[in-house]
Amino acid sequence: MRLLQVCTERRFEELFDNRSFNHAEKTEGFEKEFELATDLVGIILEKYVGAESFKLHQSYNNTSRFIDIAFLTEGYLNASLILDLQKSLSGMAEEWMVCLWESCFIFVTPKDIFGFDPSKADPLFEKLKECTDDDHG
């Protein structure tokens, strides 16, 4: 099975513009849940790209379980990183979506990985499109 589902422009806009996923029913306790999720994501990203290569782009301001992370390099376009992230998200009590982006956009949930390349020509994204989950499992 292909690792990455390529988004249409419309689907990308729905995911990125809304920055909304699996809202918590209440705000009580959400800050702690958010910190746990971002700490977990940070550990994985540091392992692959180093702490200086990414920045949490927006902190929680509502109860959406959507983490938006901007990168300074394309090091996030790495199948092993993405699969490790997905595996870690699968172990969380609630479902989260993480958006990794610089020149391309990768949306990771416990069940799906979506990608969008605005240029339609990024060589690392093209390589990632060819990966299967078996290649890196």
PDB file of C-alpha atoms in Angstrom:
ATOM      1  CA  MET A   1       0.000   0.000   0.000  1.00  0.00           C
ATOM      2  CA  ARG A   2       1.262   3.485  -0.819  1.00  0.00           C
ATOM      3  CA  LEU A   3       2.553   5.383   2.163  1.00  0.00           C
ATOM      4  CA  LEU A   4       1.150   8.706   1.005  1.00  0.00           C
ATOM      5  CA  GLN A   5      -2.248   9.726  -0.334  1.00  0.00           C
ATOM      6  CA  VAL A   6      -1.742  12.750  -2.589  1.00  0.00           C
ATOM      7  CA  CYS A   7      -4.245  15.539  -1.896  1.00  0.00           C
ATOM      8  CA  THR A   8      -6.093  17.530  -4.463  1.00  0.00           C
ATOM      9  CA  GLU A   9      -5.719  21.278  -4.053  1.00  0.00           C
ATOM     10  CA  ARG A  10      -9.232  21.442  -2.656  1.00  0.00           C
ATOM     11  CA  ARG A  11      -8.543  18.736  -0.048  1.00  0.00           C
ATOM     12  CA  PHE A  12      -5.287  20.448   0.908  1.00  0.00           C
ATOM     13  CA  GLU A  13      -7.106  23.738   1.455  1.00  0.00           C
ATOM     14  CA  GLU A  14      -9.704  21.989   3.628  1.00  0.00           C
ATOM     15  CA  LEU A  15      -6.994  20.450   5.795  1.00  0.00           C
ATOM     16  CA  PHE A  16      -4.610  23.388   6.044  1.00  0.00           C
ATOM     17  CA  ASP A  17      -6.952  26.362   6.056  1.00  0.00           C
ATOM     18  CA  ASN A  18      -9.228  24.905   8.713  1.00  0.00           C
ATOM     19  CA  ARG A  19      -6.426  23.587  10.937  1.00  0.00           C
ATOM     20  CA  SER A  20      -9.114  21.609  12.647  1.00  0.00           C
ATOM     21  CA  PHE A  21      -9.206  17.971  13.668  1.00  0.00           C
ATOM     22  CA  ASN A  22     -11.035  15.926  16.307  1.00  0.00           C
ATOM     23  CA  HIS A  23     -11.997  18.748  18.664  1.00  0.00           C
ATOM     24  CA  ALA A  24     -12.014  18.017  22.382  1.00  0.00           C
ATOM     25  CA  GLU A  25     -15.455  18.206  23.950  1.00  0.00           C
ATOM     26  CA  LYS A  26     -14.191  20.415  26.778  1.00  0.00           C
ATOM     27  CA  THR A  27     -11.243  22.673  27.451  1.00  0.00           C
ATOM     28  CA  GLU A  28     -10.535  21.221  30.888  1.00  0.00           C
ATOM     29  CA  GLY A  29      -7.370  19.156  30.662  1.00  0.00           C
ATOM     30  CA  PHE A  30      -6.769  20.015  27.016  1.00  0.00           C
ATOM     31  CA  GLU A  31      -3.641  22.077  27.698  1.00  0.00           C
ATOM     32  CA  LYS A  32      -1.982  19.064  29.331  1.00  0.00           C
ATOM     33  CA  GLU A  33      -3.060  16.790  26.450  1.00  0.00           C
ATOM     34  CA  PHE A  34      -1.659  19.310  23.953  1.00  0.00           C
ATOM     35  CA  GLU A  35       1.671  19.528  25.783  1.00  0.00           C
ATOM     36  CA  LEU A  36       1.964  15.740  25.863  1.00  0.00           C
ATOM     37  CA  ALA A  37       1.224  15.509  22.130  1.00  0.00           C
ATOM     38  CA  THR A  38       3.683  18.262  21.164  1.00  0.00           C
ATOM     39  CA  ASP A  39       6.402  16.808  23.412  1.00  0.00           C
ATOM     40  CA  LEU A  40       5.975  13.413  21.750  1.00  0.00           C
ATOM     41  CA  VAL A  41       6.075  14.933  18.265  1.00  0.00           C
ATOM     42  CA  GLY A  42       9.127  17.009  19.228  1.00  0.00           C
ATOM     43  CA  ILE A  43      11.067  13.940  20.368  1.00  0.00           C
ATOM     44  CA  ILE A  44      10.476  12.203  17.045  1.00  0.00           C
ATOM     45  CA  LEU A  45      11.348  15.259  14.963  1.00  0.00           C
ATOM     46  CA  GLU A  46      14.536  15.937  16.941  1.00  0.00           C
ATOM     47  CA  LYS A  47      15.614  12.353  16.277  1.00  0.00           C
ATOM     48  CA  TYR A  48      15.396  12.865  12.510  1.00  0.00           C
ATOM     49  CA  VAL A  49      16.017  16.557  11.791  1.00  0.00           C
ATOM     50  CA  GLY A  50      17.304  18.219  14.978  1.00  0.00           C
ATOM     51  CA  ALA A  51      15.537  20.760  17.177  1.00  0.00           C
ATOM     52  CA  GLU A  52      16.872  23.733  15.223  1.00  0.00           C
ATOM     53  CA  SER A  53      15.169  22.591  11.992  1.00  0.00           C
ATOM     54  CA  PHE A  54      11.530  22.989  13.016  1.00  0.00           C
ATOM     55  CA  LYS A  55       9.191  25.219  14.973  1.00  0.00           C
ATOM     56  CA  LEU A  56       5.735  24.688  16.347  1.00  0.00           C
ATOM     57  CA  HIS A  57       3.954  27.227  14.171  1.00  0.00           C
ATOM     58  CA  GLN A  58       0.852  27.725  16.236  1.00  0.00           C
ATOM     59  CA  SER A  59       0.118  26.829  19.787  1.00  0.00           C
ATOM     60  CA  TYR A  60      -3.238  25.641  20.951  1.00  0.00           C
ATOM     61  CA  ASN A  61      -5.885  28.334  20.917  1.00  0.00           C
ATOM     62  CA  ASN A  62      -8.933  26.121  20.901  1.00  0.00           C
ATOM     63  CA  THR A  63      -9.622  22.448  21.366  1.00  0.00           C
ATOM     64  CA  SER A  64      -8.546  21.243  17.926  1.00  0.00           C
ATOM     65  CA  ARG A  65      -6.142  18.319  17.943  1.00  0.00           C
ATOM     66  CA  PHE A  66      -4.155  19.766  15.035  1.00  0.00           C
ATOM     67  CA  ILE A  67      -0.431  20.441  15.404  1.00  0.00           C
ATOM     68  CA  ASP A  68       1.104  22.751  12.796  1.00  0.00           C
ATOM     69  CA  ILE A  69       4.889  22.526  12.428  1.00  0.00           C
ATOM     70  CA  ALA A  70       6.986  24.650  10.073  1.00  0.00           C
ATOM     71  CA  PHE A  71      10.404  23.446   8.908  1.00  0.00           C
ATOM     72  CA  LEU A  72      13.517  25.243   7.730  1.00  0.00           C
ATOM     73  CA  THR A  73      14.642  22.289   5.598  1.00  0.00           C
ATOM     74  CA  GLU A  74      12.983  19.478   3.667  1.00  0.00           C
ATOM     75  CA  GLY A  75      14.303  16.874   6.125  1.00  0.00           C
ATOM     76  CA  TYR A  76      10.719  16.078   7.124  1.00  0.00           C
ATOM     77  CA  LEU A  77      10.086  14.511   3.693  1.00  0.00           C
ATOM     78  CA  ASN A  78      11.387  11.230   5.066  1.00  0.00           C
ATOM     79  CA  ALA A  79       9.267   8.076   5.049  1.00  0.00           C
ATOM     80  CA  SER A  80      10.810   6.670   8.242  1.00  0.00           C
ATOM     81  CA  LEU A  81      10.175   9.914  10.141  1.00  0.00           C
ATOM     82  CA  ILE A  82       6.578  10.031   8.926  1.00  0.00           C
ATOM     83  CA  LEU A  83       5.902   6.399   9.841  1.00  0.00           C
ATOM     84  CA  ASP A  84       7.473   6.825  13.303  1.00  0.00           C
ATOM     85  CA  LEU A  85       5.294   9.872  13.828  1.00  0.00           C
ATOM     86  CA  GLN A  86       2.194   7.982  12.712  1.00  0.00           C
ATOM     87  CA  LYS A  87       3.032   5.065  15.005  1.00  0.00           C
ATOM     88  CA  SER A  88       3.433   7.423  17.969  1.00  0.00           C
ATOM     89  CA  LEU A  89       0.157   9.170  17.200  1.00  0.00           C
ATOM     90  CA  SER A  90      -1.526   5.759  17.143  1.00  0.00           C
ATOM     91  CA  GLY A  91      -0.567   5.269  20.771  1.00  0.00           C
ATOM     92  CA  MET A  92      -2.290   8.431  21.992  1.00  0.00           C
ATOM     93  CA  ALA A  93      -5.634   8.285  23.783  1.00  0.00           C
ATOM     94  CA  GLU A  94      -7.201  10.685  21.250  1.00  0.00           C
ATOM     95  CA  GLU A  95      -6.566  11.077  17.524  1.00  0.00           C
ATOM     96  CA  TRP A  96      -4.324  13.982  16.502  1.00  0.00           C
ATOM     97  CA  MET A  97      -3.331  15.375  13.115  1.00  0.00           C
ATOM     98  CA  VAL A  98       0.155  16.768  12.579  1.00  0.00           C
ATOM     99  CA  CYS A  99       0.926  19.003   9.603  1.00  0.00           C
ATOM    100  CA  LEU A 100       4.588  19.095   8.562  1.00  0.00           C
ATOM    101  CA  TRP A 101       5.474  21.748   6.001  1.00  0.00           C
ATOM    102  CA  GLU A 102       8.085  23.835   4.277  1.00  0.00           C
ATOM    103  CA  SER A 103       7.891  23.531   0.486  1.00  0.00           C
ATOM    104  CA  CYS A 104       5.401  20.630   0.619  1.00  0.00           C
ATOM    105  CA  PHE A 105       2.723  19.653   3.123  1.00  0.00           C
ATOM    106  CA  ILE A 106       2.381  16.317   4.910  1.00  0.00           C
ATOM    107  CA  PHE A 107      -0.661  15.624   7.118  1.00  0.00           C
ATOM    108  CA  VAL A 108      -0.237  12.662   9.474  1.00  0.00           C
ATOM    109  CA  THR A 109      -2.984  10.997  11.516  1.00  0.00           C
ATOM    110  CA  PRO A 110      -2.972   7.574  13.185  1.00  0.00           C
ATOM    111  CA  LYS A 111      -4.799   6.159  10.161  1.00  0.00           C
ATOM    112  CA  ASP A 112      -3.791   8.278   7.149  1.00  0.00           C
ATOM    113  CA  ILE A 113      -0.948  10.230   5.592  1.00  0.00           C
ATOM    114  CA  PHE A 114      -1.866  12.926   3.090  1.00  0.00           C
ATOM    115  CA  GLY A 115       0.565  15.000   1.068  1.00  0.00           C
ATOM    116  CA  PHE A 116       0.442  18.049  -1.167  1.00  0.00           C
ATOM    117  CA  ASP A 117       3.187  19.548  -3.339  1.00  0.00           C
ATOM    118  CA  PRO A 118       2.217  23.034  -4.584  1.00  0.00           C
ATOM    119  CA  SER A 119       5.032  22.973  -7.170  1.00  0.00           C
ATOM    120  CA  LYS A 120       4.066  19.491  -8.384  1.00  0.00           C
ATOM    121  CA  ALA A 121       7.789  18.950  -9.011  1.00  0.00           C
ATOM    122  CA  ASP A 122       9.600  18.595  -5.674  1.00  0.00           C
ATOM    123  CA  PRO A 123      12.006  15.645  -6.089  1.00  0.00           C
ATOM    124  CA  LEU A 124      11.816  14.558  -2.434  1.00  0.00           C
ATOM    125  CA  PHE A 125       8.024  14.611  -2.529  1.00  0.00           C
ATOM    126  CA  GLU A 126       8.057  12.620  -5.781  1.00  0.00           C
ATOM    127  CA  LYS A 127      10.307  10.034  -4.127  1.00  0.00           C
ATOM    128  CA  LEU A 128       8.016   9.914  -1.093  1.00  0.00           C
ATOM    129  CA  LYS A 129       5.007   9.281  -3.361  1.00  0.00           C
ATOM    130  CA  GLU A 130       6.658   6.078  -4.563  1.00  0.00           C
ATOM    131  CA  CYS A 131       7.222   4.688  -1.051  1.00  0.00           C
ATOM    132  CA  THR A 132       5.036   2.012   0.422  1.00  0.00           C
ATOM    133  CA  ASP A 133       4.502   1.430   4.114  1.00  0.00           C
ATOM    134  CA  ASP A 134       6.175  -1.979   3.626  1.00  0.00           C
ATOM    135  CA  ASP A 135       9.396  -0.261   2.472  1.00  0.00           C
ATOM    136  CA  HIS A 136       9.861   1.364   5.864  1.00  0.00           C
ATOM    137  CA  GLY A 137       7.773  -0.751   8.248  1.00  0.00           C
TER     138      GLY A 137
END
